[in-house]
Short mmCIF file of C-alpha atoms in Angstrom, two decimals:
data_model
loop_
_atom_site.label_atom_id
_atom_site.label_comp_id
_atom_site.label_asym_id
_atom_site.label_seq_id
_atom_site.Cartn_x
_atom_site.Cartn_y
_atom_site.Cartn_z
CA MET A 823 102.09 111.95 113.64
CA SER A 824 100.27 113.81 111.08
CA ASP A 825 101.31 114.39 107.53
CA HIS A 826 101.81 117.77 108.17
CA GLU A 827 104.42 117.10 110.51
CA LYS A 828 106.08 114.58 108.36
CA THR A 829 106.39 117.21 105.41
CA GLY A 830 107.57 120.13 107.72
CA GLY A 831 104.30 122.06 107.34
CA LEU A 832 102.84 120.89 104.04
CA ALA A 833 99.27 119.71 105.08
CA THR A 834 96.47 121.19 103.27
CA ASN A 835 94.81 121.49 106.84
CA ARG A 836 96.66 124.82 108.02
CA ARG A 837 95.29 124.72 111.41
CA ARG A 838 97.26 122.28 114.05
CA PHE A 839 97.84 122.38 117.87
CA LEU A 840 100.58 120.12 118.87
CA GLN A 841 100.57 118.62 122.62
CA LEU A 842 103.81 118.19 124.47
CA THR A 843 105.66 114.99 123.03
CA GLY A 844 108.30 113.85 125.65
CA ALA A 845 109.66 117.15 126.62
CA ALA A 846 109.19 117.67 130.30
CA GLY A 847 108.91 121.31 131.77
CA LEU A 848 111.39 121.13 134.52
CA GLY A 849 113.76 123.15 136.09
CA LEU A 850 113.72 125.32 139.08
CA ALA A 851 114.94 128.94 138.80
CA VAL A 852 118.46 128.74 140.68
CA PRO A 853 121.68 130.59 140.38
CA PHE A 854 124.20 128.40 137.87
CA ASN A 855 127.20 127.46 139.22
CA LEU A 856 129.66 125.45 137.02
CA ALA A 857 131.35 124.00 140.16
CA ASN A 858 127.93 122.23 141.23
CA VAL A 859 127.35 121.04 137.53
CA ARG A 860 130.94 119.12 137.51
CA LEU A 861 130.28 117.47 141.27
CA ALA A 862 126.52 116.86 140.23
CA HIS A 863 127.75 114.75 137.20
CA ALA A 864 131.04 113.27 137.87
CA ALA A 865 129.72 109.78 137.12
CA GLY A 866 129.40 110.73 133.63
CA GLY A 867 132.64 111.08 132.17
CA GLN A 868 134.39 113.65 129.99
CA LEU A 869 133.42 113.18 126.08
CA ARG A 870 136.17 113.92 123.88
CA VAL A 871 135.25 115.00 120.27
CA ARG A 872 137.77 115.66 117.42
CA VAL A 873 136.99 119.05 115.39
CA GLY A 874 139.08 119.99 112.37
CA SER A 875 138.96 123.84 112.97
CA ASP A 876 139.37 126.40 115.61
CA ILE A 877 135.88 128.06 116.58
CA SER A 878 135.36 131.76 115.95
CA ILE A 879 131.93 133.18 116.38
CA LEU A 880 128.94 131.53 118.58
CA ASP A 881 126.57 134.29 118.17
CA PRO A 882 123.56 132.85 115.98
CA ALA A 883 123.07 136.08 114.02
CA LEU A 884 126.56 136.01 112.95
CA ILE A 885 127.61 132.29 113.22
CA PHE A 886 129.21 130.17 110.24
CA GLN A 887 131.18 127.02 109.96
CA ILE A 888 130.42 123.60 111.49
CA GLU A 889 132.35 123.68 114.09
CA ASN A 890 130.72 126.73 115.57
CA GLN A 891 127.48 125.23 114.57
CA THR A 892 128.66 121.97 116.62
CA VAL A 893 129.15 124.18 119.89
CA ALA A 894 125.99 126.22 119.07
CA GLY A 895 123.85 123.40 119.05
CA HIS A 896 124.86 121.95 122.42
CA VAL A 897 124.40 125.53 124.21
CA TYR A 898 121.38 126.83 122.47
CA ASN A 899 117.75 125.80 121.70
CA GLY A 900 115.24 126.78 119.19
CA LEU A 901 111.62 126.87 118.98
CA VAL A 902 111.27 123.62 117.17
CA LYS A 903 114.14 121.41 116.44
CA TYR A 904 114.92 118.28 114.03
CA ASP A 905 114.79 114.87 115.33
CA GLN A 906 118.36 113.82 114.84
CA ALA A 907 117.70 110.63 112.71
CA THR A 908 114.56 111.30 110.79
CA ASN A 909 114.68 115.19 110.58
CA ALA A 910 111.12 115.36 111.47
CA ILE A 911 110.37 118.85 113.04
CA VAL A 912 109.61 118.14 117.02
CA PRO A 913 108.87 120.65 119.75
CA ASP A 914 112.14 122.32 121.58
CA LEU A 915 111.28 125.64 123.42
CA ALA A 916 108.02 125.72 122.17
CA LYS A 917 105.76 122.90 123.91
CA GLU A 918 103.19 123.49 121.21
CA TRP A 919 101.97 125.93 118.23
CA GLU A 920 98.96 126.66 116.57
CA VAL A 921 99.07 128.38 112.83
CA SER A 922 96.06 130.47 111.49
CA GLU A 923 93.48 129.50 109.03
CA ASP A 924 95.16 131.77 106.25
CA GLY A 925 98.58 130.21 107.18
CA LYS A 926 99.93 133.73 107.98
CA THR A 927 100.23 133.59 111.88
CA TYR A 928 102.28 131.49 113.92
CA THR A 929 101.48 131.34 117.89
CA PHE A 930 103.91 129.50 119.76
CA HIS A 931 103.43 128.36 123.70
CA LEU A 932 106.90 128.23 125.65
CA HIS A 933 107.68 125.43 128.08
CA GLU A 934 107.49 126.77 131.75
CA GLY A 935 110.62 126.97 133.61
CA ILE A 936 113.31 127.11 131.37
CA ASN A 937 116.56 129.07 132.49
CA PHE A 938 118.95 130.89 130.63
CA HIS A 939 122.61 129.48 131.70
CA LYS A 940 124.91 131.16 134.19
CA GLY A 941 122.11 132.89 135.96
CA TYR A 942 120.94 134.69 133.13
CA GLY A 943 117.52 134.31 134.20
CA ALA A 944 114.13 132.37 133.03
CA LEU A 945 113.36 132.21 128.97
CA LYS A 946 110.77 134.86 128.12
CA ALA A 947 108.98 135.34 124.89
CA SER A 948 110.77 138.67 124.85
CA ASP A 949 113.89 136.78 124.52
CA VAL A 950 112.56 134.90 121.23
CA LYS A 951 111.52 138.39 119.61
CA PHE A 952 114.57 139.77 120.61
CA SER A 953 116.82 137.02 118.78
CA PHE A 954 114.43 137.00 115.76
CA ASP A 955 114.17 140.99 115.55
CA ARG A 956 118.07 140.84 115.94
CA VAL A 957 118.64 138.84 112.97
CA ARG A 958 116.05 140.91 110.97
CA ALA A 959 117.89 144.25 111.69
CA GLU A 960 119.85 145.57 108.88
CA ALA A 961 122.31 147.10 111.83
CA THR A 962 122.95 143.73 112.84
CA GLY A 963 124.66 142.33 109.51
CA SER A 964 123.40 138.86 110.04
CA ARG A 965 123.93 136.34 106.92
CA TYR A 966 120.43 134.94 107.78
CA LYS A 967 118.52 137.85 107.07
CA GLY A 968 117.15 136.83 104.12
CA GLN A 969 115.80 133.60 105.92
CA PHE A 970 113.56 135.61 107.91
CA ALA A 971 112.31 137.91 104.94
CA SER A 972 108.76 136.33 104.96
CA ILE A 973 108.55 137.67 108.47
CA GLU A 974 105.86 140.76 108.78
CA ASN A 975 106.21 141.13 112.58
CA VAL A 976 107.27 139.14 115.76
CA ALA A 977 105.17 139.93 119.09
CA ALA A 978 105.22 138.76 122.62
CA PRO A 979 102.14 139.50 124.50
CA ASP A 980 103.15 137.43 127.36
CA ASP A 981 106.13 136.16 128.82
CA LYS A 982 105.17 132.37 127.55
CA THR A 983 103.55 132.97 123.87
CA VAL A 984 105.23 134.25 120.53
CA VAL A 985 102.92 135.41 117.63
CA ILE A 986 104.74 135.59 114.37
CA THR A 987 103.01 136.99 111.42
CA LEU A 988 104.22 136.33 108.05
CA LYS A 989 103.82 138.51 104.88
CA GLY A 990 102.30 135.51 103.25
CA ALA A 991 101.69 131.87 103.78
CA ASN A 992 105.04 129.91 103.87
CA SER A 993 104.93 126.40 103.93
CA GLY A 994 108.31 125.85 104.99
CA PHE A 995 108.42 128.29 107.72
CA LEU A 996 108.84 126.01 110.68
CA HIS A 997 112.24 125.36 109.18
CA LYS A 998 113.39 128.75 109.90
CA VAL A 999 112.60 128.81 113.61
CA CYS A 1000 114.16 125.33 113.94
CA ALA A 1001 117.03 125.06 116.29
CA PHE A 1002 119.75 126.14 113.49
CA ASN A 1003 121.52 129.34 112.65
CA GLN A 1004 118.98 132.11 112.94
CA GLY A 1005 116.62 129.72 114.92
CA TRP A 1006 118.82 129.69 118.03
CA ILE A 1007 117.48 131.76 120.67
CA VAL A 1008 119.55 134.00 122.75
CA SER A 1009 119.43 135.96 126.06
CA GLU A 1010 118.55 139.68 125.31
CA LYS A 1011 120.12 140.47 128.77
CA ALA A 1012 123.29 138.41 127.98
CA VAL A 1013 123.77 140.17 124.36
CA THR A 1014 122.91 143.60 125.70
CA GLU A 1015 125.64 143.10 128.61
CA LYS A 1016 128.41 141.18 126.61
CA GLY A 1017 128.59 143.45 123.61
CA GLU A 1018 131.04 142.26 121.38
CA GLY A 1019 132.20 139.81 124.07
CA TYR A 1020 129.27 137.79 123.32
CA LYS A 1021 130.61 136.30 120.12
CA LEU A 1022 132.77 133.68 122.34
CA ASP A 1023 130.77 133.60 125.47
CA PRO A 1024 127.37 132.38 124.60
CA ILE A 1025 124.26 132.12 126.97
CA GLY A 1026 121.79 129.64 126.03
CA THR A 1027 119.21 127.25 127.51
CA GLY A 1028 120.47 123.90 125.86
CA PRO A 1029 121.82 120.90 127.45
CA PHE A 1030 125.32 122.04 127.77
CA VAL A 1031 126.79 125.13 129.05
CA PHE A 1032 129.82 126.97 127.48
CA ASP A 1033 132.83 126.96 129.90
CA SER A 1034 135.86 127.64 128.22
CA TRP A 1035 138.05 128.07 125.06
CA THR A 1036 141.84 127.45 124.65
CA ALA A 1037 142.52 129.22 120.97
CA GLY A 1038 143.83 126.30 118.75
CA SER A 1039 143.44 123.67 121.05
CA SER A 1040 140.33 122.78 122.68
CA VAL A 1041 136.74 123.94 123.84
CA ARG A 1042 135.21 122.54 126.87
CA MET A 1043 131.31 122.62 127.67
CA VAL A 1044 129.58 121.06 130.91
CA ALA A 1045 126.34 119.44 131.36
CA ASN A 1046 123.36 121.50 132.40
CA PRO A 1047 121.71 119.84 135.43
CA ASP A 1048 118.69 121.89 134.93
CA TYR A 1049 118.13 121.01 131.31
CA PHE A 1050 114.23 121.00 130.98
CA GLU A 1051 114.19 117.57 128.89
CA GLY A 1052 116.63 116.02 131.42
CA ALA A 1053 120.37 116.15 132.34
CA PRO A 1054 122.77 114.97 129.76
CA LYS A 1055 124.43 111.53 130.30
CA VAL A 1056 127.95 112.71 130.31
CA ASP A 1057 129.82 115.22 132.83
CA GLU A 1058 131.28 117.28 129.90
CA VAL A 1059 132.27 117.68 126.59
CA VAL A 1060 135.60 118.53 125.37
CA LEU A 1061 135.70 119.71 121.68
CA ARG A 1062 139.67 118.99 120.53
CA ILE A 1063 140.88 120.56 117.53
CA ILE A 1064 142.81 118.32 115.64
CA LYS A 1065 143.27 119.48 111.95
CA ASP A 1066 145.15 116.59 110.57
CA GLU A 1067 142.92 113.74 109.69
CA THR A 1068 145.49 111.06 109.96
CA ALA A 1069 146.63 112.11 113.70
CA SER A 1070 142.72 112.22 114.50
CA ALA A 1071 142.40 108.56 113.45
CA ILE A 1072 145.61 107.63 115.51
CA ALA A 1073 143.98 109.57 118.35
CA LEU A 1074 140.96 107.52 118.04
CA GLU A 1075 142.52 104.51 117.85
CA ASN A 1076 144.61 105.08 120.80
CA GLY A 1077 141.79 106.09 123.01
CA GLU A 1078 142.86 109.87 123.21
CA ILE A 1079 139.50 111.00 121.84
CA ASP A 1080 136.22 109.19 121.68
CA ILE A 1081 134.75 110.72 118.47
CA ALA A 1082 136.55 111.92 115.28
CA PHE A 1083 133.99 114.12 113.74
CA ALA A 1084 134.07 115.32 110.01
CA ILE A 1085 136.22 112.97 108.41
CA GLN A 1086 136.90 113.42 104.89
CA GLN A 1087 139.75 111.69 103.52
CA PRO A 1088 139.12 108.47 101.62
CA GLU A 1089 142.20 106.85 103.33
CA VAL A 1090 141.29 107.75 106.54
CA ILE A 1091 138.10 106.66 106.09
CA ASP A 1092 139.33 103.04 104.98
CA ARG A 1093 141.73 102.88 108.03
CA LEU A 1094 138.94 103.74 110.56
CA LYS A 1095 136.49 101.13 109.12
CA ALA A 1096 139.11 98.63 109.65
CA ALA A 1097 140.16 99.63 113.22
CA ASN A 1098 139.38 97.25 115.99
CA GLY A 1099 136.87 98.88 118.50
CA VAL A 1100 135.95 101.78 116.12
CA THR A 1101 132.58 102.13 114.42
CA MET A 1102 132.16 104.30 111.15
CA LEU A 1103 129.01 106.28 110.80
CA SER A 1104 128.08 107.46 107.19
CA ARG A 1105 125.09 109.42 106.05
CA GLU A 1106 124.12 111.70 103.03
CA ALA A 1107 124.34 115.06 103.90
CA ASN A 1108 122.01 118.03 103.13
CA ASN A 1109 124.60 119.86 101.08
CA THR A 1110 126.31 120.11 97.91
CA VAL A 1111 129.79 121.58 97.62
CA ASN A 1112 130.08 124.24 94.79
CA LEU A 1113 131.84 126.83 92.72
CA VAL A 1114 129.92 129.87 93.19
CA LEU A 1115 130.45 132.69 90.29
CA ASN A 1116 130.06 136.06 90.56
CA THR A 1117 127.75 137.13 87.67
CA THR A 1118 128.45 140.65 88.27
CA ILE A 1119 132.20 140.68 87.22
CA LYS A 1120 133.19 140.31 83.70
CA PRO A 1121 133.35 137.95 81.77
CA MET A 1122 131.20 135.86 84.05
CA ASP A 1123 128.33 138.20 83.75
CA ASP A 1124 127.96 136.02 80.04
CA VAL A 1125 126.15 132.61 80.46
CA ARG A 1126 128.47 131.36 77.78
CA VAL A 1127 131.62 131.83 80.26
CA ARG A 1128 130.06 130.30 82.94
CA ARG A 1129 128.65 127.38 80.80
CA ALA A 1130 132.28 127.10 79.73
CA ILE A 1131 133.52 126.96 83.20
CA ILE A 1132 131.04 124.21 83.99
CA HIS A 1133 132.36 122.03 80.76
CA ALA A 1134 135.79 122.60 81.66
CA LEU A 1135 135.52 120.69 85.14
CA ASN A 1136 136.00 117.16 85.12
CA ARG A 1137 133.67 116.83 88.18
CA LYS A 1138 133.31 112.68 87.79
CA GLY A 1139 137.05 112.80 87.64
CA LEU A 1140 137.52 114.62 90.84
CA ILE A 1141 135.00 112.54 92.72
CA ASP A 1142 136.52 109.13 91.47
CA GLY A 1143 140.26 110.11 91.77
CA PHE A 1144 140.53 112.78 94.81
CA PHE A 1145 137.66 111.29 96.55
CA LYS A 1146 137.88 107.67 95.89
CA GLY A 1147 133.93 107.80 95.19
CA THR A 1148 133.22 108.64 99.02
CA LYS A 1149 131.36 111.66 97.61
CA ALA A 1150 128.32 111.68 94.76
CA GLU A 1151 127.67 113.67 91.36
CA ALA A 1152 125.54 116.52 91.91
CA TYR A 1153 123.05 117.68 89.25
CA SER A 1154 121.74 121.00 91.08
CA VAL A 1155 122.51 122.49 94.41
CA LEU A 1156 119.81 120.13 96.47
CA THR A 1157 120.63 116.62 97.40
CA PRO A 1158 118.52 113.63 96.92
CA THR A 1159 118.02 114.06 100.99
CA PHE A 1160 115.34 116.50 99.82
CA GLN A 1161 111.95 115.59 98.76
CA GLU A 1162 112.00 117.88 95.90
CA TYR A 1163 115.12 116.83 94.50
CA THR A 1164 115.20 116.51 90.83
CA GLU A 1165 117.61 115.28 87.98
CA ASN A 1166 115.22 117.00 85.23
CA VAL A 1167 117.57 119.68 84.69
CA PRO A 1168 120.11 120.82 82.05
CA LYS A 1169 123.50 118.54 82.59
CA TYR A 1170 126.89 119.81 81.39
CA ASP A 1171 129.29 116.71 80.55
CA TYR A 1172 133.02 117.52 80.65
CA ASP A 1173 133.90 118.59 77.32
CA PRO A 1174 136.99 120.66 77.13
CA ASP A 1175 136.37 121.54 73.42
CA LYS A 1176 132.80 122.63 74.00
CA ALA A 1177 134.35 125.06 76.81
CA ARG A 1178 136.98 126.23 74.52
CA ALA A 1179 134.40 126.84 71.92
CA LEU A 1180 131.99 128.70 74.29
CA LEU A 1181 134.54 130.83 75.52
CA LYS A 1182 135.77 131.82 71.75
CA GLU A 1183 132.14 132.63 71.19
CA ALA A 1184 132.05 135.16 74.27
CA GLY A 1185 135.51 136.52 73.48
CA ALA A 1186 136.68 135.84 76.72
CA GLU A 1187 139.54 133.53 75.80
CA GLY A 1188 142.42 133.82 78.24
CA PHE A 1189 140.73 135.75 80.74
CA GLU A 1190 142.00 136.07 84.54
CA PHE A 1191 140.26 133.69 86.87
CA GLU A 1192 140.60 133.17 90.80
CA ILE A 1193 139.36 130.48 93.31
CA VAL A 1194 138.75 131.46 96.63
CA THR A 1195 138.65 128.98 99.17
CA VAL A 1196 139.15 128.15 102.79
CA ALA A 1197 142.19 126.72 104.53
CA LEU A 1198 140.32 123.53 105.67
CA ASN A 1199 140.75 119.80 104.09
CA PRO A 1200 139.54 119.18 101.68
CA TYR A 1201 138.55 122.77 100.48
CA ASP A 1202 142.20 123.68 100.26
CA LYS A 1203 143.14 120.69 97.91
CA PHE A 1204 140.55 119.67 95.45
CA PRO A 1205 140.54 123.11 93.70
CA VAL A 1206 144.17 122.49 92.64
CA PRO A 1207 142.74 119.75 89.97
CA MET A 1208 139.93 122.22 89.26
CA ALA A 1209 142.31 124.78 88.29
CA ASP A 1210 144.11 122.32 86.00
CA ASP A 1211 141.28 121.52 84.30
CA LEU A 1212 140.34 125.53 83.78
CA ASN A 1213 143.73 126.13 82.82
CA ALA A 1214 143.68 123.37 80.11
CA VAL A 1215 140.79 125.25 78.24
CA GLY A 1216 142.73 128.90 78.31
CA ILE A 1217 141.41 130.26 81.59
CA LYS A 1218 144.26 131.46 83.35
CA THR A 1219 143.13 130.39 86.95
CA SER A 1220 144.91 130.93 90.45
CA ILE A 1221 143.81 129.82 93.70
CA ARG A 1222 143.72 131.95 96.94
CA VAL A 1223 143.53 129.84 100.26
CA LEU A 1224 142.40 132.15 103.12
CA GLU A 1225 141.66 131.28 106.82
CA ARG A 1226 138.07 130.93 107.91
CA GLY A 1227 137.69 134.30 109.09
CA ALA A 1228 139.51 136.06 106.17
CA TYR A 1229 137.44 133.80 103.90
CA VAL A 1230 133.91 134.85 105.35
CA GLN A 1231 134.86 138.62 104.88
CA ALA A 1232 135.85 138.09 101.34
CA ARG A 1233 132.74 136.15 100.18
CA ALA A 1234 130.61 138.49 102.21
CA SER A 1235 132.21 141.75 100.40
CA GLY A 1236 130.37 140.34 97.17
CA LYS A 1237 133.48 141.34 95.34
CA VAL A 1238 135.53 138.02 94.79
CA LYS A 1239 135.24 136.30 91.23
CA SER A 1240 134.48 133.02 93.00
CA CYS A 1241 134.08 130.94 95.94
CA ILE A 1242 133.94 127.50 97.04
CA THR A 1243 131.24 126.75 99.37
CA ALA A 1244 129.03 124.16 101.11
CA VAL A 1245 125.57 125.71 102.26
CA VAL A 1246 124.88 123.34 105.18
CA GLY A 1247 121.42 123.56 106.48
CA PRO A 1248 118.18 122.14 107.16
CA PRO A 1249 116.42 119.62 104.83
CA ASP A 1250 114.12 122.28 103.42
CA PRO A 1251 114.99 123.63 99.93
CA ASP A 1252 114.04 127.29 100.58
CA SER A 1253 117.11 127.48 102.98
CA PRO A 1254 119.83 126.84 100.66
CA LEU A 1255 118.02 128.07 97.89
CA VAL A 1256 117.46 131.57 99.67
CA THR A 1257 121.15 131.39 100.58
CA LEU A 1258 122.43 130.89 97.17
CA PHE A 1259 120.00 132.74 94.84
CA SER A 1260 117.59 135.19 96.52
CA THR A 1261 118.44 138.87 96.22
CA ALA A 1262 117.41 138.76 99.98
CA SER A 1263 120.74 137.17 100.68
CA PHE A 1264 122.92 139.65 98.34
CA PRO A 1265 125.92 140.46 100.62
CA PRO A 1266 126.40 141.01 103.28
CA GLY A 1267 124.23 137.62 102.91
CA LEU A 1268 125.48 134.72 101.02
CA ASN A 1269 124.47 135.13 97.36
CA THR A 1270 127.92 135.72 96.35
CA SER A 1271 126.80 135.13 92.71
CA GLN A 1272 124.57 137.92 93.09
CA TYR A 1273 121.92 136.07 90.91
CA GLY A 1274 118.63 137.26 91.43
CA GLU A 1275 116.32 135.42 88.63
CA VAL A 1276 114.54 133.09 90.66
CA ASP A 1277 112.99 135.40 93.30
CA ASP A 1278 109.55 135.19 91.99
CA LEU A 1279 109.76 131.39 91.83
CA LEU A 1280 111.04 131.07 95.44
CA GLN A 1281 108.08 133.06 96.75
CA ALA A 1282 105.44 130.90 94.78
CA ALA A 1283 107.27 128.03 95.84
CA SER A 1284 107.40 128.58 99.64
CA ALA A 1285 103.94 129.75 99.68
CA GLU A 1286 102.67 126.59 97.98
CA GLN A 1287 100.55 124.32 100.25
CA ASP A 1288 100.23 121.23 97.52
CA LEU A 1289 103.27 118.99 97.77
CA GLU A 1290 103.24 118.20 94.19
CA THR A 1291 102.62 121.50 92.79
CA ARG A 1292 105.48 122.80 95.22
CA LYS A 1293 107.77 120.27 93.81
CA GLY A 1294 107.15 121.37 90.44
CA LEU A 1295 108.03 124.75 91.52
CA TYR A 1296 111.48 123.84 93.04
CA GLU A 1297 112.11 121.74 89.61
CA LYS A 1298 111.69 125.00 87.74
CA ILE A 1299 114.11 126.59 90.15
CA ALA A 1300 116.67 123.90 89.63
CA GLN A 1301 116.01 123.99 85.92
CA LYS A 1302 116.41 127.93 85.71
CA THR A 1303 119.47 128.02 87.97
CA MET A 1304 121.18 125.11 85.99
CA GLU A 1305 120.46 126.77 82.68
CA ASP A 1306 122.13 130.27 83.96
CA VAL A 1307 125.09 128.62 85.87
CA PRO A 1308 125.49 131.10 88.74
CA VAL A 1309 126.79 128.34 90.70
CA VAL A 1310 128.53 125.12 89.48
CA PRO A 1311 127.61 122.04 91.62
CA ILE A 1312 130.69 120.22 92.47
CA PHE A 1313 129.70 117.19 94.33
CA ALA A 1314 127.01 115.82 96.89
CA ASP A 1315 128.41 115.63 100.26
CA ARG A 1316 128.55 112.43 102.22
CA LEU A 1317 129.43 112.80 106.24
CA PHE A 1318 131.60 110.51 107.75
CA MET A 1319 131.99 110.22 111.56
CA ALA A 1320 133.95 107.53 113.62
CA HIS A 1321 133.80 106.81 117.32
CA SER A 1322 135.03 104.14 119.66
CA ASP A 1323 132.93 101.09 121.17
CA LYS A 1324 132.77 103.29 124.84
CA VAL A 1325 130.41 105.49 122.79
CA GLN A 1326 126.78 104.54 123.08
CA GLY A 1327 123.79 106.43 121.65
CA LEU A 1328 125.35 108.52 119.06
CA VAL A 1329 122.85 109.55 116.59
CA GLN A 1330 124.22 111.30 113.09
CA ASN A 1331 122.57 114.02 112.03
CA SER A 1332 122.33 115.16 108.41
CA LEU A 1333 123.03 119.09 109.32
CA PHE A 1334 127.02 118.17 109.36
CA THR A 1335 127.32 118.76 112.97
CA VAL A 1336 127.49 116.26 115.75
CA ASN A 1337 125.12 116.54 118.85
CA THR A 1338 126.00 114.53 121.89
CA TYR A 1339 123.09 115.02 124.24
CA SER A 1340 122.14 111.56 123.72
CA VAL A 1341 125.47 110.22 124.15
CA SER A 1342 127.03 107.98 127.14
CA LEU A 1343 130.08 106.41 128.01
CA THR A 1344 131.01 102.86 129.04
CA GLY A 1345 133.76 101.07 130.28
#
């Protein structure tokens, strides 16, 4: 593996040509039949995975929340993808690619013989162009439009070649076309024919085929026997929606589910660590959980007020008391999983007196503040102690808890005073930083703070090819955003997932999703 591959596109030698690495170009163009799939894989068994919330939208242009992303990760592919264990970028639909000497043109060559699910035909380069152009189009209203801001043009000169021209060199561009969110490839024919119905009837090329959704109960996916990297080892995957974490722990202990995904409660983590026949996996996540402050709403347009808020919050106390040390302190919105991570930033101790003094200086004593959060554990629980901290310094704080869909709409409106958010994404700093701080992500994008003071630095960092210079630019971004505090980092997340001893081959990724393609069942 070259240095360029290891660093996600940072080599000074811009041209590369990757050969196929274990991705076999298999699969004949045969009509898809779910019944045939079930017969063909009857020996694989049913894998049951607990998720904590229902699904809503499975269209990559609009997708949000880890449950939807977990389904999509089974159904779709990208041009490239992350190795689950190492986060290295490896081939996916593209068997190889080239980068021009000036770093502005990426040419991807697709595998032969890849078919969309349910008879929607062979994958063509025009499907890739359609997928990316659709995210970029204003009319689509995609939350990920800003992630493709560096693209000048997408072309499909023939059925197996995709040429992407950038406005300028972008050292992290491969992360943008990885199999996650905007990088997932849809069928142009399916999207066109299904219209609004596509949101819950996704058609991809992935190892599993979306079969059915029972609202509030479960999602069923069946194995794709023609998957170009080889058929999955299990017959089908059922995502069971169990909101209560203690109930999910009991279900795992009783053999009613095989994997308990996205465990958050410390007492449930401790219980499952001690359970017989259960293995607990744990890994640092790529994301922090943050309180986003809308800088367009008074008095939060005053940096002294935003600094008062961060001084008022006992974030260390929250980690120790509420999460029992299962989370870590966050010094910016990046976690130590990023090679560009730094702690050389302005820091804000818990200091209620300083918070009161800043509020008095800004003439903002007693202002009314609202924390908007999602009705999902623990996001609907820990804002309570945060509100107590803010009320203690005279900020009249209320909490509004919204169901997922309403929360996403409220956040995207750009009109909420604040929101709790975790920007879950790839291990490249450009993605979360563009999401949170770029003007390209203003509502309907996810820059809810509407802060736009680091656009030049973001552009310079993404274009920089030298690793040390790039790290320096991202350090400046971290310092500037922590000086201005449009976003308060609350804690660095950590992933916990438990499985029974029947489960073999499960690899925990850092994207906050679960992918079961490598999993088999024993016994």
